[in-house]
CSV table of C-alpha atoms in Angstrom, one decimal:
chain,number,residue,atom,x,y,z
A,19,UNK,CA,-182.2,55.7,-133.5
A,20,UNK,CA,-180.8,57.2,-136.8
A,21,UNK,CA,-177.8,58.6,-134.6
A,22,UNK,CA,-177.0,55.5,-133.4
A,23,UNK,CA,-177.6,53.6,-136.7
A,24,UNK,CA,-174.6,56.4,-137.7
A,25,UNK,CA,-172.0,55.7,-135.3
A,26,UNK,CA,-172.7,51.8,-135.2
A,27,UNK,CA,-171.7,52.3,-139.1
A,28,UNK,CA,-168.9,54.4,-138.2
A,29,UNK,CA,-167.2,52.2,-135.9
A,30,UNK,CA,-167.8,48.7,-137.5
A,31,UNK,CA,-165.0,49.2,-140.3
A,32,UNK,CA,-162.7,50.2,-137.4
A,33,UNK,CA,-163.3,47.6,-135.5
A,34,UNK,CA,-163.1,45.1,-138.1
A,35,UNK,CA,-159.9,46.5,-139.0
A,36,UNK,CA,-158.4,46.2,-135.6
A,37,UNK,CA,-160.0,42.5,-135.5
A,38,UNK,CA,-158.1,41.5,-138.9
A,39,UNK,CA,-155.0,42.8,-138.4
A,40,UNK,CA,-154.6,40.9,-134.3
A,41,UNK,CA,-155.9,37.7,-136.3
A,42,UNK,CA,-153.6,38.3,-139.4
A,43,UNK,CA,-150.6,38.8,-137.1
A,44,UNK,CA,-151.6,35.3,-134.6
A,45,UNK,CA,-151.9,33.5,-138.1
A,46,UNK,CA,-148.5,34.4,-139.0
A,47,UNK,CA,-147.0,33.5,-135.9
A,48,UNK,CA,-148.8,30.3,-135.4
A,49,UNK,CA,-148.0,29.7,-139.1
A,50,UNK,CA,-144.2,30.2,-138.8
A,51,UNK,CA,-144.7,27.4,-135.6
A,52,UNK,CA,-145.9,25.3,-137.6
A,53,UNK,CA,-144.0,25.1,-141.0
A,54,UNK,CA,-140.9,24.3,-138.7
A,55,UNK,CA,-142.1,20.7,-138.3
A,56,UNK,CA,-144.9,20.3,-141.1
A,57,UNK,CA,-144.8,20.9,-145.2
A,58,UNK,CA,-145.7,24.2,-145.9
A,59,UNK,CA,-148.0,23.1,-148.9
A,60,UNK,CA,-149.8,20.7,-146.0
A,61,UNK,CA,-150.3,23.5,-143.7
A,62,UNK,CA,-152.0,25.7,-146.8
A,63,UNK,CA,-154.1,23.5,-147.8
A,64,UNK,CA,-155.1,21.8,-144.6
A,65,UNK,CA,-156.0,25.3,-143.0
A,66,UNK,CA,-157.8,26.6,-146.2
A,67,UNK,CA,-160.0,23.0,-145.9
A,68,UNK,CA,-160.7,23.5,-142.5
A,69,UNK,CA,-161.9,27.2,-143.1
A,70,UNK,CA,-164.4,25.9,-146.2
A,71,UNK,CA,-165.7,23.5,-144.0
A,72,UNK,CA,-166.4,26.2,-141.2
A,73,UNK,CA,-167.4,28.6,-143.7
A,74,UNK,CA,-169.8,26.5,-145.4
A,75,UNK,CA,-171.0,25.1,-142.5
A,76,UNK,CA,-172.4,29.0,-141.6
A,77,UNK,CA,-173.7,29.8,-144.5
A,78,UNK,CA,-175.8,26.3,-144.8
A,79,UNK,CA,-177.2,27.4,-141.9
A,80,UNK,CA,-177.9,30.8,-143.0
A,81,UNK,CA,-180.8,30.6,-146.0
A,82,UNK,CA,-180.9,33.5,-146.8
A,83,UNK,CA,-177.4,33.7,-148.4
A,84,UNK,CA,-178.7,29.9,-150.2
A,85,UNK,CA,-179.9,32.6,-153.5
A,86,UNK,CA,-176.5,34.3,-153.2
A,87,UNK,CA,-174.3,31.2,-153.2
A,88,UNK,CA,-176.6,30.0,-156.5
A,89,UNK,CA,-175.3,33.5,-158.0
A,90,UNK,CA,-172.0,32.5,-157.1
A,91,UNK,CA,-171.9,29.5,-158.6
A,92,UNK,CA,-172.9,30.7,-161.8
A,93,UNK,CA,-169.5,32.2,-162.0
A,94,UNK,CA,-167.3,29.1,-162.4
A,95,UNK,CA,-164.8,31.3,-163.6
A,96,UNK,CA,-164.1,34.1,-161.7
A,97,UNK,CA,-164.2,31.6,-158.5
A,98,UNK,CA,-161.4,29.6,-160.3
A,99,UNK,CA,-159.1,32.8,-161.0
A,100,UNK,CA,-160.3,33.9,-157.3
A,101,UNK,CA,-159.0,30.4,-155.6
A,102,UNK,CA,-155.9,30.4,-158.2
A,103,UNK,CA,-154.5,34.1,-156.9
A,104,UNK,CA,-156.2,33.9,-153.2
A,105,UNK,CA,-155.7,30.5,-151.9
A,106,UNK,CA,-153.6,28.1,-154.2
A,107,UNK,CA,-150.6,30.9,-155.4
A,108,UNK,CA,-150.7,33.5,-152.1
A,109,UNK,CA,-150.7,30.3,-149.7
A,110,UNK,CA,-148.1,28.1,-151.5
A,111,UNK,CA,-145.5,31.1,-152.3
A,112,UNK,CA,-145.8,32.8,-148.5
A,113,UNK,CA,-146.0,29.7,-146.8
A,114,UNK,CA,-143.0,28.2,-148.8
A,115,UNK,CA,-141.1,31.9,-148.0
A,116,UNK,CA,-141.8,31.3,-144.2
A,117,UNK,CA,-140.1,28.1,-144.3
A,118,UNK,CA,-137.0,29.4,-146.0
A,119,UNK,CA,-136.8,32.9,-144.6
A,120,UNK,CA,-138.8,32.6,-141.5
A,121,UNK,CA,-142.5,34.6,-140.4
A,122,UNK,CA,-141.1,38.1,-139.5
A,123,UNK,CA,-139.2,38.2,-142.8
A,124,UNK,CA,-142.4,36.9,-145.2
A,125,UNK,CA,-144.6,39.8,-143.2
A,126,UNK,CA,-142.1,41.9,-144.2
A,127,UNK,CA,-142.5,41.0,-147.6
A,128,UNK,CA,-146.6,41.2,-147.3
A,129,UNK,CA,-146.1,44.8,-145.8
A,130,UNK,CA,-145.1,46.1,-149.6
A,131,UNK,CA,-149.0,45.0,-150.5
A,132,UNK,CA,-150.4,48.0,-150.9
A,133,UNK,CA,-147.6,49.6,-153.0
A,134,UNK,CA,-148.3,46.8,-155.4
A,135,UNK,CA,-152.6,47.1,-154.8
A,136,UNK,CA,-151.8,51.0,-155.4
A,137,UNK,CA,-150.2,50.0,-158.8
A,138,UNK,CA,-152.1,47.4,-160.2
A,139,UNK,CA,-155.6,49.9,-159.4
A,140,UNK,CA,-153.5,52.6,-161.5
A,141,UNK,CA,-152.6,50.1,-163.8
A,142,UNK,CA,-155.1,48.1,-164.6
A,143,UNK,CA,-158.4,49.4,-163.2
A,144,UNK,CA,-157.6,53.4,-163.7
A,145,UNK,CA,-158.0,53.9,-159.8
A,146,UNK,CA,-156.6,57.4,-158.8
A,147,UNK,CA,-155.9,58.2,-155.7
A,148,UNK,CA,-154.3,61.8,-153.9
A,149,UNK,CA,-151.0,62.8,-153.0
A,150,UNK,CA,-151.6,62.3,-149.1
A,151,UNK,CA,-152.5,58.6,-149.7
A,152,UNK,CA,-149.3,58.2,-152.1
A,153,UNK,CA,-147.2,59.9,-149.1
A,154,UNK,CA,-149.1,57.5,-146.4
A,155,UNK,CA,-148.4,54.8,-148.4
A,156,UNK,CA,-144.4,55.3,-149.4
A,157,UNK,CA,-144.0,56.6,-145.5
A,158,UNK,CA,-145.5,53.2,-144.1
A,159,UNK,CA,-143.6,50.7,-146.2
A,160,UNK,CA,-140.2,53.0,-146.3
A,161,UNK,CA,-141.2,52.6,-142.2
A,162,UNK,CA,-141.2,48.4,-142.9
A,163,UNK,CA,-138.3,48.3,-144.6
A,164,UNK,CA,-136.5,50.4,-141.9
A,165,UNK,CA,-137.9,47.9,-139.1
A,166,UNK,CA,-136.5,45.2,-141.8
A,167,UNK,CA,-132.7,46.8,-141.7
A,168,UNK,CA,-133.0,47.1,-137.9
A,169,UNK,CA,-134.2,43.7,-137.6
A,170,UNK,CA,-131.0,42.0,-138.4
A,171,UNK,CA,-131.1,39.2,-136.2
A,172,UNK,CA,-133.9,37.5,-138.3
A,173,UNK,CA,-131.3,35.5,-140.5
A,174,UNK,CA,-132.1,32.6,-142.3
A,175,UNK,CA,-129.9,30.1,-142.7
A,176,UNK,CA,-129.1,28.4,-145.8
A,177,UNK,CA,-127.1,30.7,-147.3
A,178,UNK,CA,-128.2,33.7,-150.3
A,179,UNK,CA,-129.7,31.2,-152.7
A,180,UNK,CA,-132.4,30.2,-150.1
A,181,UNK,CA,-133.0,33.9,-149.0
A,182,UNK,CA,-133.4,34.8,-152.6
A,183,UNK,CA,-135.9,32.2,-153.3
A,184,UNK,CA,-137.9,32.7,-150.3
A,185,UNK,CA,-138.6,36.5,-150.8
A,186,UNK,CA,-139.1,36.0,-154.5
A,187,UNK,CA,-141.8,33.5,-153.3
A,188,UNK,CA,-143.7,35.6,-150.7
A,189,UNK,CA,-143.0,38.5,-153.4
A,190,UNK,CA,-145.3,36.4,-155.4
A,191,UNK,CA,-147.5,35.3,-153.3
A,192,UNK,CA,-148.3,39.3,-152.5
A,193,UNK,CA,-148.4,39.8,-156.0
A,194,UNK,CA,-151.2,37.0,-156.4
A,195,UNK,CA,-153.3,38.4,-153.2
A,196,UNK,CA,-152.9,41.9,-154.8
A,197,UNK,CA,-154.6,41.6,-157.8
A,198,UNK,CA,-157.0,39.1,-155.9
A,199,UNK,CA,-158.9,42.0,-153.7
A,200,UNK,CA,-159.5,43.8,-157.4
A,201,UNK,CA,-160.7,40.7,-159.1
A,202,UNK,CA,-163.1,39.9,-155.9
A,203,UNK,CA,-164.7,43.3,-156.0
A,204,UNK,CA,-164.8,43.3,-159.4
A,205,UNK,CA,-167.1,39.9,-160.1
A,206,UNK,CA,-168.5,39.7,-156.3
A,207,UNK,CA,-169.5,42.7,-155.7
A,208,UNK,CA,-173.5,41.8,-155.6
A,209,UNK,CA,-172.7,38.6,-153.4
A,210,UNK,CA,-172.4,39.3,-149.1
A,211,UNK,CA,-169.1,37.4,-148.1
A,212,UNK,CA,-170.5,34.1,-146.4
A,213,UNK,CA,-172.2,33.4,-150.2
A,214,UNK,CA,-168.9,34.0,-152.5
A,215,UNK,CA,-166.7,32.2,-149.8
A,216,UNK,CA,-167.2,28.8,-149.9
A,217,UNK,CA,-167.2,28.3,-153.7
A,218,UNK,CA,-164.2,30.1,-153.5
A,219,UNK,CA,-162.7,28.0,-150.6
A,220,UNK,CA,-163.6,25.2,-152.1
A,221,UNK,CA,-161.9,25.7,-155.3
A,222,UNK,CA,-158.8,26.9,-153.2
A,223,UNK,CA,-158.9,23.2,-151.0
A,224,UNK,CA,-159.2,21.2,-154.4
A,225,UNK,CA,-156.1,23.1,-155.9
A,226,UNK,CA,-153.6,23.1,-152.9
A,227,UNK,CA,-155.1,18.8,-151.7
A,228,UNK,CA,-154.1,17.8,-155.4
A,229,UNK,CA,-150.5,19.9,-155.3
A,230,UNK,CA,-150.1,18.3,-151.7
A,231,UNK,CA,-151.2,14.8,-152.3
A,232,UNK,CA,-148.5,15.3,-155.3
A,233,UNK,CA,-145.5,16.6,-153.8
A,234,UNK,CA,-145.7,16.4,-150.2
A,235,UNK,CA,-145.1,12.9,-147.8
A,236,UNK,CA,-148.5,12.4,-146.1
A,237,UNK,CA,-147.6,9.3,-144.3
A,238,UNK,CA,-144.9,11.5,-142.8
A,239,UNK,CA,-147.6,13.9,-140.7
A,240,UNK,CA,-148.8,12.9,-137.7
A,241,UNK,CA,-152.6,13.5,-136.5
A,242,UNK,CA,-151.6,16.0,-134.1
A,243,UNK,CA,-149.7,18.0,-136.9
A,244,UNK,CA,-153.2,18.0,-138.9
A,245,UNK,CA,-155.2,18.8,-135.7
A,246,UNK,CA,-152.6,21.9,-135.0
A,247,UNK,CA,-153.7,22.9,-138.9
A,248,UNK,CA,-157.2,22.7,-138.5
A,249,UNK,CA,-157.3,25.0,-135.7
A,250,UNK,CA,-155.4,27.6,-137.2
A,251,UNK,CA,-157.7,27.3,-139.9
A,252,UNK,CA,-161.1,27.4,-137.9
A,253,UNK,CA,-160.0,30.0,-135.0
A,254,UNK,CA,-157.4,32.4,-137.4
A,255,UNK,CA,-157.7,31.7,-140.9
A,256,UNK,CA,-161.5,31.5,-141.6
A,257,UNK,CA,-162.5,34.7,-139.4
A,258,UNK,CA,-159.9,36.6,-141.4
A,259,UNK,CA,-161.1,35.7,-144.9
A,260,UNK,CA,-165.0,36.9,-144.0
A,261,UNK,CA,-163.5,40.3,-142.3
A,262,UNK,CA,-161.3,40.6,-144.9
A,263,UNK,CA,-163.5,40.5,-148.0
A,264,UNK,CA,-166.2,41.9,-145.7
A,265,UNK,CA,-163.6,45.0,-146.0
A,266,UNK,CA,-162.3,44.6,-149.7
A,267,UNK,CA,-165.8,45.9,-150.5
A,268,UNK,CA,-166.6,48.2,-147.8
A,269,UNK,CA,-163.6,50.3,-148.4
A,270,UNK,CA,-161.3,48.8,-151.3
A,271,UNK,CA,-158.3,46.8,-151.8
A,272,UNK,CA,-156.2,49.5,-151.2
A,273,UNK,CA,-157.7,50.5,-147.8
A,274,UNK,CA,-157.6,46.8,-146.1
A,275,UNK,CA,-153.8,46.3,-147.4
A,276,UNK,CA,-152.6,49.2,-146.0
A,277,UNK,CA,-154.3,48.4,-142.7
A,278,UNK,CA,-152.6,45.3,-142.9
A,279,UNK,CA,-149.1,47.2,-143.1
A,280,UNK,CA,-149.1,46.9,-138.6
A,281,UNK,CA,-148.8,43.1,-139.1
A,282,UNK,CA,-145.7,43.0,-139.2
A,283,UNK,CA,-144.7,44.7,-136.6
A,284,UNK,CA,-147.1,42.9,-134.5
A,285,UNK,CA,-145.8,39.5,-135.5
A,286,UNK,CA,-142.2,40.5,-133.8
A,287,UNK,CA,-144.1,41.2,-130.5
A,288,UNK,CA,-145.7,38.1,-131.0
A,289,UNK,CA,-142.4,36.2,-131.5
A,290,UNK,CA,-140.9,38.2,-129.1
A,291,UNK,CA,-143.6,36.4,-126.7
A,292,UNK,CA,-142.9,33.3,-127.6
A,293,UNK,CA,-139.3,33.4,-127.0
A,294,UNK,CA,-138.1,33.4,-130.7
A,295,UNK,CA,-136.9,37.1,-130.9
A,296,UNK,CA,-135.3,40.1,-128.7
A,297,UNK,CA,-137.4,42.5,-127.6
A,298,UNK,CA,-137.9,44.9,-130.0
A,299,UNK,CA,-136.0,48.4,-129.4
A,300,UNK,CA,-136.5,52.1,-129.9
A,301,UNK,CA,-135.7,52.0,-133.4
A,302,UNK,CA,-138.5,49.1,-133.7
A,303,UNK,CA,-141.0,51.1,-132.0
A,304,UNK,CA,-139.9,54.6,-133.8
A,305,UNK,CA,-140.5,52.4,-137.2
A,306,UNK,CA,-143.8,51.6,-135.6
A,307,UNK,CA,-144.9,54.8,-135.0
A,308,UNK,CA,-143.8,55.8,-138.6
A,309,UNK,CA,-145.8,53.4,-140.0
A,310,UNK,CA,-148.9,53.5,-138.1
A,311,UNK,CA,-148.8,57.2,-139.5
A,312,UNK,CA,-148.5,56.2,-142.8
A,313,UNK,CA,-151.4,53.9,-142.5
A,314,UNK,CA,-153.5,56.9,-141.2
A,315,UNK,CA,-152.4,58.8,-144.1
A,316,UNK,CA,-153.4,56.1,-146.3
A,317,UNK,CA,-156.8,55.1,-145.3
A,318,UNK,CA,-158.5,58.3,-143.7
A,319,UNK,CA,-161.0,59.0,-146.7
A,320,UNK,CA,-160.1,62.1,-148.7
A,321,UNK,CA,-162.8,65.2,-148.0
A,322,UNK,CA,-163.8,67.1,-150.8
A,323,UNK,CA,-164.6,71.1,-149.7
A,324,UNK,CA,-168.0,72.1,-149.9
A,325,UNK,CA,-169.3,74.1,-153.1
A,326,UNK,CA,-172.2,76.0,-153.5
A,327,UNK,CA,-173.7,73.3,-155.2
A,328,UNK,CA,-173.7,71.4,-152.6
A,329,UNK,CA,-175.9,73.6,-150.2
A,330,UNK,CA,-179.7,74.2,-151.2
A,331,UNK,CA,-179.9,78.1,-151.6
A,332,UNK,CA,-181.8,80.4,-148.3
A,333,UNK,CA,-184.5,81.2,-148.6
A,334,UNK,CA,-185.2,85.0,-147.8
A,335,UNK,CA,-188.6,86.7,-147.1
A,336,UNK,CA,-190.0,88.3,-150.4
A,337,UNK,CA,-190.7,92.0,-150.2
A,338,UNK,CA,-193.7,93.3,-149.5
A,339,UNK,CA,-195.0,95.9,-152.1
A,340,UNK,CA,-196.5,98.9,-150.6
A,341,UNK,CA,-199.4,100.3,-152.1
């Protein structure tokens, strides 16, 4: 039993990892669909309400996490600050870049998250990490960026001005999400996912439904517009945040941004099936490769060599003494 209590542990953070970045990537896609006929500040916060609702409609039902969310309301605020950077700034500046620059473009954009995780943990939290993580890390977003320049035919129209604006938008909506993960490990680290979330969720809905209610039209979306919202947000968007988190403090920040670096590339295909890009070419899938290595690079935990410390000492046979 304790072997398989080993490997079950072994393969859960892969296989969370693999489930977050196919959900990530169909969130992106579906996203992009949808900004091209609804607000992008109505789509943020309609799919963060419908993933507090689902969220704390689990862990209602769940009583032993009731304790847990009393913990986690005791820390009015760190749950503001966490709904400010997670929800209300990374949701309103990426959304607002896939409406001017388009989904492929924005996940481009996301891909440089764990260059900016890796410098805020130096930064500001005196994280160090080893050359063969830097090296992963430059190799899979110099990898993005190539896929970017080979990518040409995602233009957005508009002209510069628009382009500009929408990657300094999703730029700081990364920037927001980035320092988020630290933040959330930093004051919910003794609280399980299902307990932190809905406070946090919460917070998130009331910021983005005030911003909306402010500066958005809602006469001007239709019921099937919000329906098409609300599933995003139950199917995609609230399985992703408990996976997510459930990761930031299994293995870091900096760990489930880098995994997050194949989105990108999986958000093409997934255009690409839909009918709203080529198929993507050699040069794509070289890129892919490229990165997917750097990932490896990045996220494989270092192993430090043995010392004699670490092994107890043998024990020999003492000598007899002859008489």
């Amino acid at each position: 039993m304790r072997g398989e209590s080993r490997w079950s542990a072994r393969l859960t953070t892969p296989a969370l990892s693999c489930l977050m970045v196919l959900l990530l990537a169909a969130g992106w896609v579906v996203s992009g669909e949808l900004v091209s006929d609804t607000p992008a500040l109505a789509v943020a916060a309609g799919r963060t309400a419908a993933s507090f609702l689902v969220i704390g409609a689990i862990s209602a039902l769940r009583p032993r996490t009731w304790a847990a969310i009393r913990l986690t309301g005791g820390k009015p605020r760190a749950v503001a600050l966490l709904a400010f950077l997670g929800f209300f700034a990374y949701y309103t500046g990426t959304l607002l870049g896939v409406d001017r620059i388009g989904a492929s473009r924005v996940g481009l954009v996301v891909s440089l998250l764990p260059c900016i995780t890796f410098v805020i943990g130096i930064v500001a939290f005196r994280e160090q990490a080893g050359a063969r993580r830097v090296l992963g890390t430059l190799l899979a977003v110099a990898a993005a960026l190539g896929y970017a320049l080979d990518d040409g035919r995602a233009t957005a129209g508009g002209g510069t001005g628009v382009l500009v604006s929408g990657v300094v938008l999703a730029l700081a909506g990364t920037f927001a999400y980035a320092l988020y993960g630290y933040v959330y490990r930093t004051h919910m680290a003794d609280v399980p996912p299902l307990a932190a979330l809905p406070a946090v969720t919460g917070a998130g809905t009331v910021m983005l439904g005030l911003t909306t209610a402010v500066c958005v039209p809602l006469g001007a979306i239709s019921a099937v517009q919000w329906a098409s919202v609300a599933v995003l947000g139950v199917l995609l968007t609230a399985p992703v945040f408990v996976i997510s988190h459930e990761l930031i403090l299994r293995k870091g920040p900096l760990f489930t941004s880098s995994v997050a670096l194949v989105v990108p590339f999986l958000v093409r295909l997934g255009e690409w099936a839909r009918g709203a890009a080529d198929a993507p070419g050699v040069a794509s899938l070289l890129f892919l490769a490229l990165c997917s290595a750097g990932v490896w690079m990045t996220v494989v935990p270092v192993r430090v060599p043995a010392t004699e410390h670490d092994h107890p000492p043998i024990r020999t046979k003492p000598e007899r003494s002859t008489p």
